CSV table of C-alpha atoms in Angstrom, one decimal:
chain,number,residue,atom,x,y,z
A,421,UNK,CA,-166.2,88.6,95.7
A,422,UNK,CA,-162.5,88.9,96.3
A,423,UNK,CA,-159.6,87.2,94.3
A,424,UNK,CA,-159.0,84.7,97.5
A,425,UNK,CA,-162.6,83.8,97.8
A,426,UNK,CA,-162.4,83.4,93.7
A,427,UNK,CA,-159.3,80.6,94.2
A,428,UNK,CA,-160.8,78.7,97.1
A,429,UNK,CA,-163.8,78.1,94.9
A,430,UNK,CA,-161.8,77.1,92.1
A,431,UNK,CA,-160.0,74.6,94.5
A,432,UNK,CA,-162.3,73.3,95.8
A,433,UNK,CA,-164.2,72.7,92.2
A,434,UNK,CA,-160.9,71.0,91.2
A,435,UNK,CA,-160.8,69.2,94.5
A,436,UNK,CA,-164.0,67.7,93.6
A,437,UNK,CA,-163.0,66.8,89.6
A,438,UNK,CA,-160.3,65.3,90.7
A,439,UNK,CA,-162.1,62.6,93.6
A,440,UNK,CA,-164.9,61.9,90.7
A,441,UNK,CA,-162.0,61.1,88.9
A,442,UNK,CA,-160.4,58.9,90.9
A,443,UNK,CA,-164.1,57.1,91.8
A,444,UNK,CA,-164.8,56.8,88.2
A,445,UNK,CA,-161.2,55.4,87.2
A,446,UNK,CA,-161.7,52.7,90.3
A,447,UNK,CA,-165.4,51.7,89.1
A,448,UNK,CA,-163.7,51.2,85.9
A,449,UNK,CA,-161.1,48.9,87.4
A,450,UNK,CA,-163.9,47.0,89.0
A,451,UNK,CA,-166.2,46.4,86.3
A,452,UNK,CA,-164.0,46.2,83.8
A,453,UNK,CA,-161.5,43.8,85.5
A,454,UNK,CA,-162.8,40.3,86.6
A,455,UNK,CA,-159.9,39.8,89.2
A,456,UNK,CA,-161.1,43.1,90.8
A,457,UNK,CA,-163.9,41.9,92.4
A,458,UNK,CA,-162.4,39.0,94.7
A,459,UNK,CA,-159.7,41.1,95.3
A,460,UNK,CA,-161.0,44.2,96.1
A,461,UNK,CA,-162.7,42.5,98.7
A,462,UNK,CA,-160.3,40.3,100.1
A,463,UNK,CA,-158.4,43.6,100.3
A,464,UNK,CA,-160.6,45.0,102.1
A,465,UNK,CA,-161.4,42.3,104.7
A,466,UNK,CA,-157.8,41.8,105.6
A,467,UNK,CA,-157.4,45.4,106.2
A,468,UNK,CA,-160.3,45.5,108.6
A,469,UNK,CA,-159.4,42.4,110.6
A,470,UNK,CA,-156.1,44.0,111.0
A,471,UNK,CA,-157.0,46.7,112.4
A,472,UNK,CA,-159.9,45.2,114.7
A,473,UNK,CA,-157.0,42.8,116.0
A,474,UNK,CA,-153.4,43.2,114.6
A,475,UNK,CA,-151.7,41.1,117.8
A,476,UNK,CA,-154.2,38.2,117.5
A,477,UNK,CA,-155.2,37.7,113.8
A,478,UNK,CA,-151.3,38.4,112.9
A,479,UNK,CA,-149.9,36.1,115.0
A,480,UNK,CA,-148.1,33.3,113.5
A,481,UNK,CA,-150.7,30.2,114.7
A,482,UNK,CA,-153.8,32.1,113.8
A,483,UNK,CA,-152.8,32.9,110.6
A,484,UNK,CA,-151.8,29.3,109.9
A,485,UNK,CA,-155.0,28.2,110.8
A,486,UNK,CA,-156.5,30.4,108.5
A,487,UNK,CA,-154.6,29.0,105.6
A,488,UNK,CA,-155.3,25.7,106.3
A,489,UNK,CA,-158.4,25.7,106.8
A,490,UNK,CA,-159.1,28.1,103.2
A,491,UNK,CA,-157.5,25.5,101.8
A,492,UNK,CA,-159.9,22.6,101.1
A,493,UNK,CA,-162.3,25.4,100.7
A,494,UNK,CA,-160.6,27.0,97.7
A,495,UNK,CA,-160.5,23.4,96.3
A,496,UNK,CA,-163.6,22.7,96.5
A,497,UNK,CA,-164.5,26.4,95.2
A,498,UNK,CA,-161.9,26.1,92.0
A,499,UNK,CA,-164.2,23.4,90.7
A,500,UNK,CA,-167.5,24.7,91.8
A,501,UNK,CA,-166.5,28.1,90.1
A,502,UNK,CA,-165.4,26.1,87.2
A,503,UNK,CA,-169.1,24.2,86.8
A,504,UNK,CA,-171.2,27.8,87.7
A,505,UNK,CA,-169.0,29.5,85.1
A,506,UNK,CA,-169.8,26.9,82.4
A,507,UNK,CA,-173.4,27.3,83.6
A,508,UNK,CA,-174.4,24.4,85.3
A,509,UNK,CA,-174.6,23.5,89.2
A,510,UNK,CA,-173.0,21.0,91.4
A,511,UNK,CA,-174.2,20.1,94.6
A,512,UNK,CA,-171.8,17.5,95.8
A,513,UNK,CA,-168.5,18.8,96.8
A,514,UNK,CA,-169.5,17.9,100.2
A,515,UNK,CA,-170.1,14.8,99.7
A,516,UNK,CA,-167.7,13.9,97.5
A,517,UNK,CA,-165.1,15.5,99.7
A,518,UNK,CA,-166.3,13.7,102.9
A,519,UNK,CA,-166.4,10.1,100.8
A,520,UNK,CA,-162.7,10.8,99.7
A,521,UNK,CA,-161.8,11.5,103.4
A,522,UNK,CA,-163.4,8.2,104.0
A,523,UNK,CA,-161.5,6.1,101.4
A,524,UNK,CA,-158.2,7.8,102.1
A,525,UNK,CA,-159.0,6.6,105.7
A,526,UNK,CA,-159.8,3.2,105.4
A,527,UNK,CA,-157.1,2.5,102.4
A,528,UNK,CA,-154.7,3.7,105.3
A,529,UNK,CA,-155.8,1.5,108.2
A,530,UNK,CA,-155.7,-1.4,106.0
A,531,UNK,CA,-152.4,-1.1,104.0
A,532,UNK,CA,-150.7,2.0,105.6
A,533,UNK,CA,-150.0,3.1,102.1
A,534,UNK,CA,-150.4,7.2,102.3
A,535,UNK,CA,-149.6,7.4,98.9
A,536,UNK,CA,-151.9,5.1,97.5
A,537,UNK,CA,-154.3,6.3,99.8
A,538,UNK,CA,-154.2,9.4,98.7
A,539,UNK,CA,-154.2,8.3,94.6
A,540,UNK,CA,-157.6,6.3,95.2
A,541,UNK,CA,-159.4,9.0,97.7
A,542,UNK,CA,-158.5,11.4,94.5
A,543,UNK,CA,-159.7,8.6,91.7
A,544,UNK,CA,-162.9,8.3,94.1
A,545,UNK,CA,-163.6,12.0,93.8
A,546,UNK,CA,-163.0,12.0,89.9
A,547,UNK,CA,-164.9,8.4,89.5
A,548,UNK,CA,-168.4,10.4,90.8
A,549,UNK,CA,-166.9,13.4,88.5
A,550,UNK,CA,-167.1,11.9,85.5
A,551,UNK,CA,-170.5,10.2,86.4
A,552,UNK,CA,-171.7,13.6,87.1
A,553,UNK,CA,-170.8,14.5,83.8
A,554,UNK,CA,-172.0,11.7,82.3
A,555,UNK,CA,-175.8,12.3,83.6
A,556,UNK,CA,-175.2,15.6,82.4
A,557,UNK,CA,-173.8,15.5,78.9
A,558,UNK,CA,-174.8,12.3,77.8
A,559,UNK,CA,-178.0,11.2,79.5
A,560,UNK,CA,-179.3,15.2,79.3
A,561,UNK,CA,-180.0,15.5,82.8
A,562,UNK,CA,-180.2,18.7,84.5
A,563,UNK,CA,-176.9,19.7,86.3
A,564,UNK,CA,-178.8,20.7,89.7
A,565,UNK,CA,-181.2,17.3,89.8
A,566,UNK,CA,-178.2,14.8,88.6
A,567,UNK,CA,-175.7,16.2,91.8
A,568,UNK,CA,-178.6,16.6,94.0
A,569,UNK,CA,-179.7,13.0,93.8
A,570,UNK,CA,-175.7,12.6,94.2
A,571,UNK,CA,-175.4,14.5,97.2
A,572,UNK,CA,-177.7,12.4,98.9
A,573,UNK,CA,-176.1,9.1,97.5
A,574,UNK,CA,-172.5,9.4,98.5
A,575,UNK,CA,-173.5,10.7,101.4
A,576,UNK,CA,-175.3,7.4,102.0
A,577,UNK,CA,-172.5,5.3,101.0
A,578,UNK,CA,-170.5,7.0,103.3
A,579,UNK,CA,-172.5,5.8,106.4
A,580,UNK,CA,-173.1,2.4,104.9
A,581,UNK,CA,-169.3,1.4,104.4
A,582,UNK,CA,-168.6,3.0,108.4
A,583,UNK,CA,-172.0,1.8,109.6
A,584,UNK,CA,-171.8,5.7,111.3
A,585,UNK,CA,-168.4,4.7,113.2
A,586,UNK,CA,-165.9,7.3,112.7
A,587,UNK,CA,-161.9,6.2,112.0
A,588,UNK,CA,-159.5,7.9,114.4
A,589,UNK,CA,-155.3,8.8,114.6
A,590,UNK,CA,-154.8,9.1,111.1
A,591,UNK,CA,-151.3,11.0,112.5
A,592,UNK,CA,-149.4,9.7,109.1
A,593,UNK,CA,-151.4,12.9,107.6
A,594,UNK,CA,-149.4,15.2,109.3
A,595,UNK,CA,-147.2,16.5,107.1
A,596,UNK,CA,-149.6,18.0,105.2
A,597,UNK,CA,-149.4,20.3,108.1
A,598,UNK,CA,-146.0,20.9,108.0
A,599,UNK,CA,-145.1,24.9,107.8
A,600,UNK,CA,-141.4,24.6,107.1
A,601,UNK,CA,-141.0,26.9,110.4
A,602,UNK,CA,-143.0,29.8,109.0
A,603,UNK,CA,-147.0,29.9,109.2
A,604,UNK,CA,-147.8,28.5,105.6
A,605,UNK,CA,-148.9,25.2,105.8
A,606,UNK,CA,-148.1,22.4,103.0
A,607,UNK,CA,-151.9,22.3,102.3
A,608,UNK,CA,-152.3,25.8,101.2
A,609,UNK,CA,-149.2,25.9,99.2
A,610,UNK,CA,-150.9,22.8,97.3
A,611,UNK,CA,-153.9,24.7,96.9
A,612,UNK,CA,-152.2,27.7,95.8
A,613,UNK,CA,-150.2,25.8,93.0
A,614,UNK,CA,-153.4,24.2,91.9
A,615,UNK,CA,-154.8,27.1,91.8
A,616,UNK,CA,-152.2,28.7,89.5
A,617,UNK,CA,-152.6,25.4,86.7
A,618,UNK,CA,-156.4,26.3,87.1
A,619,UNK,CA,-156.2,29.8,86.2
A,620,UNK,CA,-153.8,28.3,83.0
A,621,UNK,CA,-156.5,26.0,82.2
A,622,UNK,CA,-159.5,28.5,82.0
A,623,UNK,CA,-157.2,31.4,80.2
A,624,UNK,CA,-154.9,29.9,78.2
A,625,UNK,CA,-156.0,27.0,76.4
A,626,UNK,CA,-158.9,26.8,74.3
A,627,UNK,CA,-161.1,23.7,76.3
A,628,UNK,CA,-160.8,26.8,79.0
A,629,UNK,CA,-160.6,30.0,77.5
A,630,UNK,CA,-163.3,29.6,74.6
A,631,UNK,CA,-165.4,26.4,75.2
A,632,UNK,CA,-166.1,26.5,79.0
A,633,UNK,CA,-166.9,30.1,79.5
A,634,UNK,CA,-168.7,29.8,75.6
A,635,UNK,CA,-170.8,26.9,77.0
A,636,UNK,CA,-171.8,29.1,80.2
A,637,UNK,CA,-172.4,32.3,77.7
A,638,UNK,CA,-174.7,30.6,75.0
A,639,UNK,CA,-174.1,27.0,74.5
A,640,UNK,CA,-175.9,26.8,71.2
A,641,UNK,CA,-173.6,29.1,69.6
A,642,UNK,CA,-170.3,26.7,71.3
A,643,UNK,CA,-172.5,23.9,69.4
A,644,UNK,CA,-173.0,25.3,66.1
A,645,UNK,CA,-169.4,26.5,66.0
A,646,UNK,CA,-168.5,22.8,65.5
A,647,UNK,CA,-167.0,22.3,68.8
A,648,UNK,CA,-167.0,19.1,71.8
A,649,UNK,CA,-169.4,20.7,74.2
A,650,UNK,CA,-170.5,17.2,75.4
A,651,UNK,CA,-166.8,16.6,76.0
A,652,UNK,CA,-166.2,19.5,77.7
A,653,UNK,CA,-168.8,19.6,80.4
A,654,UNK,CA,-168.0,15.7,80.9
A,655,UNK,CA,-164.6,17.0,81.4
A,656,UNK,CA,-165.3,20.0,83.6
A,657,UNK,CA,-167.3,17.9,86.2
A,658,UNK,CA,-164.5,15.1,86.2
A,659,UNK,CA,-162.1,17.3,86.9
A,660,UNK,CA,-164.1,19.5,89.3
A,661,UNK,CA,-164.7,15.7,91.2
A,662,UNK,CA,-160.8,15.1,91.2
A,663,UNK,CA,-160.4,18.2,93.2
A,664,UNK,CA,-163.1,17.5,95.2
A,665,UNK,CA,-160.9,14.0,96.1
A,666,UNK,CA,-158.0,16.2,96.8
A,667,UNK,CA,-160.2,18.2,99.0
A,668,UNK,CA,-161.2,15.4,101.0
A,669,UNK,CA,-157.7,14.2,101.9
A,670,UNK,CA,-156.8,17.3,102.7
A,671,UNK,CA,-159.8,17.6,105.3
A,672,UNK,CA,-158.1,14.9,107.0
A,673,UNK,CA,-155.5,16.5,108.3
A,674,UNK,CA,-157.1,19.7,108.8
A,675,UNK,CA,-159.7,18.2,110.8
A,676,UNK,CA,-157.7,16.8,113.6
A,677,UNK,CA,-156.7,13.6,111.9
A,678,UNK,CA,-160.3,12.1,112.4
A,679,UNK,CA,-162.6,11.2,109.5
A,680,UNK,CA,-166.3,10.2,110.2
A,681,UNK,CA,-169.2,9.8,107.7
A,682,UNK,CA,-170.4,13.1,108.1
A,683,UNK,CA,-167.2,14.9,107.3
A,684,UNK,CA,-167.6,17.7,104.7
A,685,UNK,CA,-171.4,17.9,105.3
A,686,UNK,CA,-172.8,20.7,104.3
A,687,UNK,CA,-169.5,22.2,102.3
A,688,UNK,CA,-171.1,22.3,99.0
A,689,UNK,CA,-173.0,25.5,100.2
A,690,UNK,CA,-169.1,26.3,101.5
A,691,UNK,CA,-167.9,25.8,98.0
A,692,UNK,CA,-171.2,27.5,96.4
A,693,UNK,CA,-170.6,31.1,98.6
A,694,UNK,CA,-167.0,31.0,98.1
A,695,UNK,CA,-167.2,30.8,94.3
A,696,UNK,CA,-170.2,34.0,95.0
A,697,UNK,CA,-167.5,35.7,97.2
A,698,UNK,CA,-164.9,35.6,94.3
A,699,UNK,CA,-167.3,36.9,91.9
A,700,UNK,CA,-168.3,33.9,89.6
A,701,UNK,CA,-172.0,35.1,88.7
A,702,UNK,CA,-174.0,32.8,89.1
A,703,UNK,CA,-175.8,32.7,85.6
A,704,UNK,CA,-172.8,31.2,84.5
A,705,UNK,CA,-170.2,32.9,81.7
A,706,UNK,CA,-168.3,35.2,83.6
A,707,UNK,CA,-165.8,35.3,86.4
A,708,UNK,CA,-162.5,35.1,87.4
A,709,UNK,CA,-160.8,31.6,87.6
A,710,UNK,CA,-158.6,32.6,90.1
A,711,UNK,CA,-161.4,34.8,92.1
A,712,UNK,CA,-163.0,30.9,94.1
A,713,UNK,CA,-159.4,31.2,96.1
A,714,UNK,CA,-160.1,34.4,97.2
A,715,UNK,CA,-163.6,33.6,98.0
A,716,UNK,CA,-162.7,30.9,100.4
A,717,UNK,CA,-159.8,33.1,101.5
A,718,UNK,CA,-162.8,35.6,102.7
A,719,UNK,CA,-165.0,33.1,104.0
A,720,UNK,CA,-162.4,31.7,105.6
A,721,UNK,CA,-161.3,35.2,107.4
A,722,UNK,CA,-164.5,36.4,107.8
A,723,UNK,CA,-165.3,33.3,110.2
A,724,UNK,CA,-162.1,34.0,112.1
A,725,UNK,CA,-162.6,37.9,112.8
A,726,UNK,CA,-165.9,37.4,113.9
A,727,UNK,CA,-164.9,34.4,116.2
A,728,UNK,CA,-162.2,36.8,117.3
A,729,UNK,CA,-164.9,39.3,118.0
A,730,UNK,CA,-168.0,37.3,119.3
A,731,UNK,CA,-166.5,34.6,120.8
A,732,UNK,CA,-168.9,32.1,118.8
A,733,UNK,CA,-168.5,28.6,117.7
A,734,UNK,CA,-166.9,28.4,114.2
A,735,UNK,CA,-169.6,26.3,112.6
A,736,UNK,CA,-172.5,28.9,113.7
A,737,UNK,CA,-171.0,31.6,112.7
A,738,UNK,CA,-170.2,30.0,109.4
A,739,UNK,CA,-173.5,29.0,109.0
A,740,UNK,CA,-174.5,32.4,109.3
A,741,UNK,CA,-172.2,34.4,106.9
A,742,UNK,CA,-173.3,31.6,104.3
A,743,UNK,CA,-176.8,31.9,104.7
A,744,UNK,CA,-176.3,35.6,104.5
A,745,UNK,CA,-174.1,35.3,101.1
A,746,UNK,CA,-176.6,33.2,99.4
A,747,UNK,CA,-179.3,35.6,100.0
A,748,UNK,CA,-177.4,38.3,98.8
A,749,UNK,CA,-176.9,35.9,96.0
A,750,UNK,CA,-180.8,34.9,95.1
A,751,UNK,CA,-181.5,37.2,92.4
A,752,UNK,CA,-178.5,36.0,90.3
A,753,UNK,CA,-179.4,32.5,91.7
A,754,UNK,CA,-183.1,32.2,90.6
A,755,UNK,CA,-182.2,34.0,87.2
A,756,UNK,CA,-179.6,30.9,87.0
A,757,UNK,CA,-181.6,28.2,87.8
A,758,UNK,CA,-184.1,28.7,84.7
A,759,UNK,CA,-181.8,28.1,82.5
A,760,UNK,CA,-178.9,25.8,84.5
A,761,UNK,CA,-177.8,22.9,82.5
């Protein structure tokens, strides 16, 4: 064998050290980072859509509608992440949402009031909150049964107080769409910001930090160590219901000004598969806090890309990436559900 054919081997051997190394250094960002695996993702996604359709997906209106429409998504995700990571299960974003787009309508129409409009459409979503977390904590009831029975309840007051009559031109909303002449609408740069106190919540104080993600790890042991785990989880679910509110009046701009009582159906598997996306496991205990915003982020492009693609209506296609998530998702899902508080 000649000296050249000696090097080229050696090069090529070196070649190969140095990708493993590289592969092994990025599986080690991903596992060992929570923020990796949203990220990664999103990355990932937003690349591809680029380059499937720069000129349309880039343009100025389609990316605003991608941001406002993530946006009650992410909300809705922050405090479903929040509730999966402290290993319980809330089934009522949805409905919660779409009775908080209902009050902020009707408060409107009969005092023309936004602001306290949108005060008592967020004290509506944290009222069910802490009653959520009431059943839970106090009364011992399982997480999945106590929002389940509420899904279907608010969803029924909902068509009771409307009688199934939707409320239309609620224009006074519109400034929530304002972009301040660029694409970013005021909605996303609320949920963004909210987003940000959020992540301070779950990393930097010790209600977040130790007792939520303690509670979702091994309760007991968050018990026996002397501290409020009642408290929290009462907490957790009021707040995940005031964000829920917040939600809701943003889905009133966002959906064309219009609120009827079956707004927000079926957004509590949104906010489930967006929490998923941004790599909350579902057994509860781990995750991100930040990693539900880039989960509705994906959803949310995901849905566009393909309508871009296939020319579908946004709700089927939706459908369809959700149901395909939460399959992906039923291992972690079914080991959860044993054990969900």
């Amino acid at each position: 064998m000649s000296s050249s054919d000696g090097k080229s081997e050696t090069v090529a051997v070196e070649k190969k050290k140095s990708q493993r190394s590289v592969l092994r250094r990025f599986l080690d960002f991903y596992n060992q980072q929570e923020i990796a695996r949203p990220l990664i993702p999103f990355i990932i996604i937003l690349v591809a859509s680029i380059a499937l359709s720069p000129q349309y997906f880039l343009s100025p209106s389609n990316l605003k509608v991608v941001l406002f429409q993530s946006a009650p998504i992410a909300l809705l995700a922050l405090g479903e992440g929040m509730v999966i990571i402290m290993g319980s299960i809330d089934l009522t974003p949805g409905s919660v949402s779409g009775l908080s787009a209902l009050v902020t309508g009707l408060v409107t129409l009969s005092t023309g009031n936004i602001t306290l409009a949108i005060t008592i459409a967020i004290l509506a979503g944290l009222a069910v909150g802490a009653i959520n977390g009431l059943l839970v904590s106090k009364f011992k009831v399982y997480s999945f049964i106590a929002t389940l029975a509420g899904l279907e309840i608010w969803r029924a007051v909902d068509l009771t107080i409307t009688g199934g009559s939707p409320i239309y031109g609620l224009t006074q909303y519109s400034f929530l769409m304002n972009d301040f002449h660029t694409f970013i609408p005021l909605v996303f740069i609320v949920a963004l910001a909210i987003t940000l106190v959020f992540w301070y919540l779950l990393t930097r104080t010790t209600w977040g930090g130790r007792i939520i993600y303690g509670i979702g790890s091994n309760e007991e042991a968050v018990r026996l160590a002397g501290t409020h785990a009642d408290l929290a989880k009462f907490l957790a679910f009021t707040i995940a219901g005031s964000l829920y509110g917040l939600a809701g009046v943003m889905l009133v701009a966002t959906g064309g000004y219009v609120v009827d009582p079956w707004t927000a159906y079926g957004y509590e598997l949104y906010a489930i598969a967006a929490a998923v996306l941004g790599g909350i496991a579902l057994t509860g205990g781990t995750g991100h806090p930040i990693g539900p915003f880039f989960g509705a982020l994906i959803l949310t492009i995901l849905t566009d890309i393909l309508i871009i693609m296939g020319g579908i209506t946004q709700y089927t296609i939706q459908e369809i990436i959700i149901g395909i998530i939460l399959i992906a998702a039923a291992p972690a899902l079914t080991r959860g559900l044993r054990w969900v508080k």
